[in-house]
XYZ file of C-alpha atoms in Angstrom:
326
model
C -43.937 133.813 10.258
C -42.250 131.050 12.214
C -40.008 131.651 15.231
C -37.588 129.354 16.948
C -36.093 129.447 20.420
C -32.328 129.301 20.245
C -29.291 129.393 22.459
C -26.157 131.246 21.652
C -24.453 134.554 22.073
C -27.705 136.384 22.259
C -28.860 134.419 25.280
C -30.922 131.347 26.063
C -34.467 131.577 24.806
C -33.808 134.398 22.359
C -36.209 134.207 19.401
C -35.255 135.075 15.843
C -37.307 134.795 12.753
C -36.496 132.255 9.991
C -33.713 133.886 8.086
C -33.528 134.234 4.314
C -30.339 133.578 2.341
C -29.985 137.406 1.939
C -30.024 137.834 5.707
C -27.386 135.083 5.956
C -24.992 137.575 4.337
C -24.548 139.152 7.781
C -23.415 135.897 9.352
C -19.718 135.446 9.546
C -17.511 138.291 8.449
C -19.317 140.770 6.259
C -17.529 144.120 6.174
C -17.425 145.848 2.815
C -13.780 145.346 2.118
C -14.290 141.611 2.400
C -16.769 141.669 -0.499
C -14.330 143.714 -2.588
C -11.572 141.224 -1.876
C -13.966 138.348 -2.456
C -14.898 139.683 -5.902
C -11.240 139.982 -6.799
C -10.580 136.347 -5.763
C -13.611 135.008 -7.569
C -12.925 136.930 -10.781
C -9.257 135.850 -10.690
C -10.328 132.220 -10.270
C -12.848 132.533 -13.103
C -11.013 134.668 -15.658
C -7.320 133.880 -14.957
C -7.196 130.400 -13.495
C -10.167 129.453 -15.663
C -8.361 130.591 -18.794
C -5.387 128.442 -17.879
C -7.717 125.451 -17.389
C -9.328 126.205 -20.727
C -5.932 126.341 -22.454
C -4.973 123.024 -20.907
C -8.125 121.358 -22.102
C -7.613 122.834 -25.589
C -4.073 121.478 -25.671
C -5.188 118.017 -24.462
C -7.858 117.897 -27.171
C -5.780 119.180 -30.060
C -2.139 119.506 -29.081
C -0.340 122.559 -30.449
C -3.027 123.089 -33.016
C -5.652 123.032 -30.294
C -3.708 125.562 -28.252
C -3.361 127.795 -31.332
C -7.134 127.511 -31.907
C -7.778 128.519 -28.288
C -5.583 131.572 -28.741
C -7.565 132.494 -31.852
C -10.810 131.847 -29.996
C -11.640 129.412 -32.807
C -13.897 127.023 -30.848
C -15.289 125.478 -34.027
C -11.923 123.804 -34.507
C -12.662 121.459 -31.596
C -15.884 119.994 -32.984
C -19.082 119.765 -31.025
C -17.732 117.685 -28.093
C -14.535 119.595 -27.789
C -16.256 122.926 -28.119
C -18.455 122.125 -25.185
C -15.607 120.958 -22.991
C -13.424 123.984 -23.781
C -16.257 126.406 -22.944
C -17.113 124.585 -19.700
C -13.496 124.182 -18.523
C -13.419 127.484 -16.576
C -16.505 126.838 -14.469
C -14.957 124.440 -11.936
C -12.407 127.184 -11.262
C -15.185 129.757 -10.994
C -17.024 127.440 -8.530
C -13.906 126.829 -6.498
C -13.164 130.526 -6.197
C -16.717 131.281 -4.999
C -16.723 128.481 -2.395
C -13.254 129.398 -1.066
C -14.193 133.066 -0.851
C -17.270 132.470 1.225
C -15.527 129.893 3.443
C -12.265 131.766 4.206
C -12.840 135.454 3.498
C -16.346 135.569 5.008
C -16.027 132.727 7.473
C -19.420 131.160 6.780
C -20.654 127.997 5.192
C -21.081 128.049 1.376
C -24.540 126.658 1.940
C -25.612 130.189 2.940
C -25.351 131.192 -0.717
C -28.400 128.970 -1.256
C -30.358 128.940 1.958
C -30.250 129.913 5.654
C -31.599 126.494 6.574
C -29.601 123.500 7.682
C -29.832 121.783 4.303
C -30.863 122.423 0.724
C -34.409 121.437 -0.232
C -33.711 119.283 -3.309
C -37.490 119.005 -3.612
C -37.676 122.742 -4.271
C -34.804 122.511 -6.784
C -36.664 119.767 -8.616
C -39.826 121.909 -8.580
C -37.887 124.700 -10.257
C -36.640 122.243 -12.913
C -40.145 120.994 -13.696
C -41.784 124.452 -13.503
C -39.453 125.773 -16.224
C -39.060 122.630 -18.283
C -42.829 122.267 -19.053
C -43.431 125.705 -20.611
C -39.971 125.817 -22.217
C -40.494 122.490 -24.037
C -44.022 123.393 -25.075
C -43.495 126.992 -26.144
C -39.730 127.314 -26.656
C -39.107 123.984 -28.377
C -42.334 122.572 -29.869
C -43.803 126.007 -30.603
C -40.657 127.110 -32.449
C -40.712 123.915 -34.460
C -44.332 124.454 -35.477
C -43.673 128.014 -36.574
C -40.358 127.363 -38.342
C -40.202 123.702 -39.396
C -37.971 124.397 -42.371
C -35.150 125.652 -40.193
C -34.997 122.396 -38.228
C -32.982 119.386 -39.281
C -32.749 116.181 -37.219
C -29.401 114.859 -36.023
C -29.315 111.196 -36.957
C -26.029 110.529 -35.094
C -27.824 109.220 -31.995
C -24.729 107.367 -30.767
C -22.808 110.647 -30.431
C -25.855 112.275 -28.832
C -26.140 109.395 -26.281
C -22.467 109.823 -25.349
C -22.941 113.557 -25.022
C -25.905 113.399 -22.637
C -24.092 112.343 -19.432
C -21.270 114.778 -20.092
C -23.767 117.565 -20.667
C -25.662 116.764 -17.484
C -22.524 116.966 -15.298
C -20.924 120.075 -16.803
C -24.176 121.934 -17.202
C -24.993 121.294 -13.538
C -21.608 122.786 -12.573
C -22.077 125.737 -14.859
C -25.578 126.726 -13.878
C -25.114 126.103 -10.171
C -21.930 128.158 -10.200
C -23.672 131.103 -11.872
C -26.498 130.918 -9.343
C -24.159 130.826 -6.420
C -22.367 133.902 -7.746
C -24.955 136.067 -9.432
C -28.055 135.204 -7.392
C -26.103 134.368 -4.205
C -22.863 136.297 -3.680
C -23.753 139.411 -5.727
C -27.180 139.751 -4.105
C -25.714 139.220 -0.613
C -22.941 141.758 -1.249
C -25.477 144.305 -2.600
C -27.584 143.802 0.560
C -24.752 145.407 2.520
C -25.711 148.671 0.727
C -29.507 148.205 0.756
C -31.923 145.390 1.408
C -34.571 146.885 -0.901
C -35.758 144.066 -3.127
C -36.046 146.248 -6.205
C -32.456 147.397 -5.778
C -31.177 143.827 -5.224
C -33.059 142.496 -8.262
C -31.808 145.288 -10.560
C -28.185 144.819 -9.368
C -28.283 141.094 -10.025
C -29.943 141.587 -13.435
C -27.351 144.095 -14.603
C -24.361 142.109 -13.281
C -25.723 138.896 -14.899
C -26.309 140.619 -18.249
C -22.905 142.234 -18.639
C -20.691 139.082 -19.137
C -23.394 137.531 -21.368
C -23.152 140.449 -23.769
C -20.220 138.696 -25.370
C -22.306 135.645 -26.280
C -23.100 135.180 -30.022
C -26.790 135.248 -29.267
C -26.464 138.871 -28.200
C -25.039 139.776 -31.591
C -27.463 137.661 -33.555
C -30.593 138.807 -31.671
C -29.615 142.373 -30.822
C -31.121 144.382 -28.003
C -34.304 142.310 -27.957
C -32.362 139.137 -27.098
C -30.203 140.929 -24.568
C -33.289 142.286 -22.790
C -35.423 139.109 -22.818
C -32.792 136.352 -22.624
C -30.398 137.939 -20.165
C -31.784 140.952 -18.274
C -35.480 140.160 -17.940
C -35.673 136.441 -17.357
C -32.389 135.013 -15.953
C -31.288 138.317 -14.413
C -34.463 139.883 -13.063
C -37.108 137.102 -12.861
C -34.941 134.448 -11.287
C -33.638 136.925 -8.727
C -37.181 138.022 -7.785
C -38.317 134.430 -7.208
C -35.199 133.874 -5.065
C -35.983 136.874 -2.981
C -39.600 135.726 -2.622
C -38.608 132.200 -1.639
C -35.740 133.321 0.556
C -33.457 130.775 -1.118
C -31.845 130.253 -4.488
C -33.145 126.655 -4.689
C -35.875 127.378 -7.222
C -33.502 129.407 -9.450
C -30.890 126.615 -9.375
C -33.435 124.142 -10.740
C -34.761 126.625 -13.320
C -31.364 127.586 -14.601
C -30.302 123.964 -15.009
C -33.550 123.140 -16.889
C -33.094 126.146 -19.201
C -29.519 125.321 -20.198
C -29.684 121.517 -20.348
C -32.802 121.596 -22.562
C -31.082 124.131 -24.830
C -27.833 122.093 -25.032
C -29.624 118.821 -25.740
C -32.257 120.150 -28.101
C -30.808 122.919 -30.260
C -27.524 123.462 -32.116
C -26.945 126.053 -34.753
C -26.901 129.728 -35.671
C -26.504 132.206 -32.926
C -25.405 129.689 -30.242
C -22.691 130.403 -27.709
C -21.377 126.877 -28.233
C -22.024 123.920 -30.491
C -23.295 120.619 -29.214
C -24.342 117.281 -30.824
C -27.979 118.170 -30.033
C -31.073 116.477 -31.422
C -31.810 119.280 -33.874
C -29.707 121.737 -35.849
C -31.308 125.127 -36.479
C -30.277 127.063 -39.548
C -31.574 130.414 -38.280
C -31.802 132.109 -34.843
C -35.382 133.393 -34.447
C -34.758 136.229 -32.036
C -38.255 137.710 -32.218
C -39.977 134.400 -31.508
C -37.657 133.632 -28.648
C -38.261 137.020 -27.025
C -42.037 136.854 -27.498
C -42.222 133.309 -26.200
C -40.976 134.637 -22.849
C -44.324 136.435 -22.460
C -46.012 133.035 -22.417
C -43.333 130.987 -20.674
C -42.983 133.248 -17.618
C -46.626 133.224 -16.449
C -46.816 129.470 -17.058
C -43.684 129.043 -14.965
C -44.991 131.166 -12.124
C -48.355 129.348 -12.147
C -46.646 125.944 -11.873
C -44.047 127.091 -9.298
C -46.502 128.809 -6.973
C -49.912 127.250 -7.690
C -49.178 123.649 -8.581
C -46.193 123.320 -6.250
C -45.882 124.604 -2.726
C -42.812 125.860 -0.921
C -41.013 123.279 1.159
C -41.069 124.385 4.855
C -39.766 121.098 6.228
C -36.175 121.961 7.089
C -35.376 124.217 10.035
C -33.385 127.447 9.713
C -29.778 127.671 10.941
C -29.499 129.552 14.234
C -28.538 133.147 13.400
C -26.944 133.736 16.811
C -24.221 131.206 16.168
C -23.242 132.791 12.847
C -22.463 136.372 13.888
C -19.134 137.823 12.886
C -17.356 141.087 12.221
């Protein structure tokens, strides 16, 4: 364990251990009522302001008919491009609410949702992306094609796909990073005010992450098996555990982006939360294969993330003594 001599309110020469992002929750203002208020603000920004933003995008895309389709929750009416934009429209609001809450209600830098260090290790984010992309492409994409080739059909409209790629990269990065900052960052930090037990923190994050995703079409198409493997076990539990081990959400940010962008660019079809002009259209959602593939993808991911790659210890931690609050 590294230690660093610091100066601040605790006195010159005081030594504190390198803090994790969970410990950073006690920097700034961290009383319980602030987290309750913070949740209200974030949920308002996401669900209320985000709904307004979604309605505006729907109107811009389809006029009165687009607004009527939004009210009916008929996303298919917008086509693959419009569908994607309508679904993603609320996430900038969600992100803004999260950043404003941490900055003004808790009086600390939003960076503390990711790490207690002075800067984000983009190297570790990239390692997360690669660590998840390799097994997902081999097992989740190629493996599924080899087992169910008849359910795959190639999208020959490559011009549309090429136009979609940059838009998907930008909006997916906003979506996945926002979810990590909230579910793996803010929720875990808030729960740490009750207990710092890692099992407790991981379970809280897994449950909170799973609940809003129950409304996704995949949950209905795949049933309890999909809910458990695709929401609770992997994104909810596994990615929280690796964040607690690393002491940052950097790895999870890269992993989440890899998971979603590969899905958006590769598959479109039955059981999807949204439609995209992806490379392949799938006529059937293979819930059992997707759930079982996790048993192979997860150990491959952990082997790459912790055996092939090493944690980045280059950046220094932020001085804890200068971040104290009430």
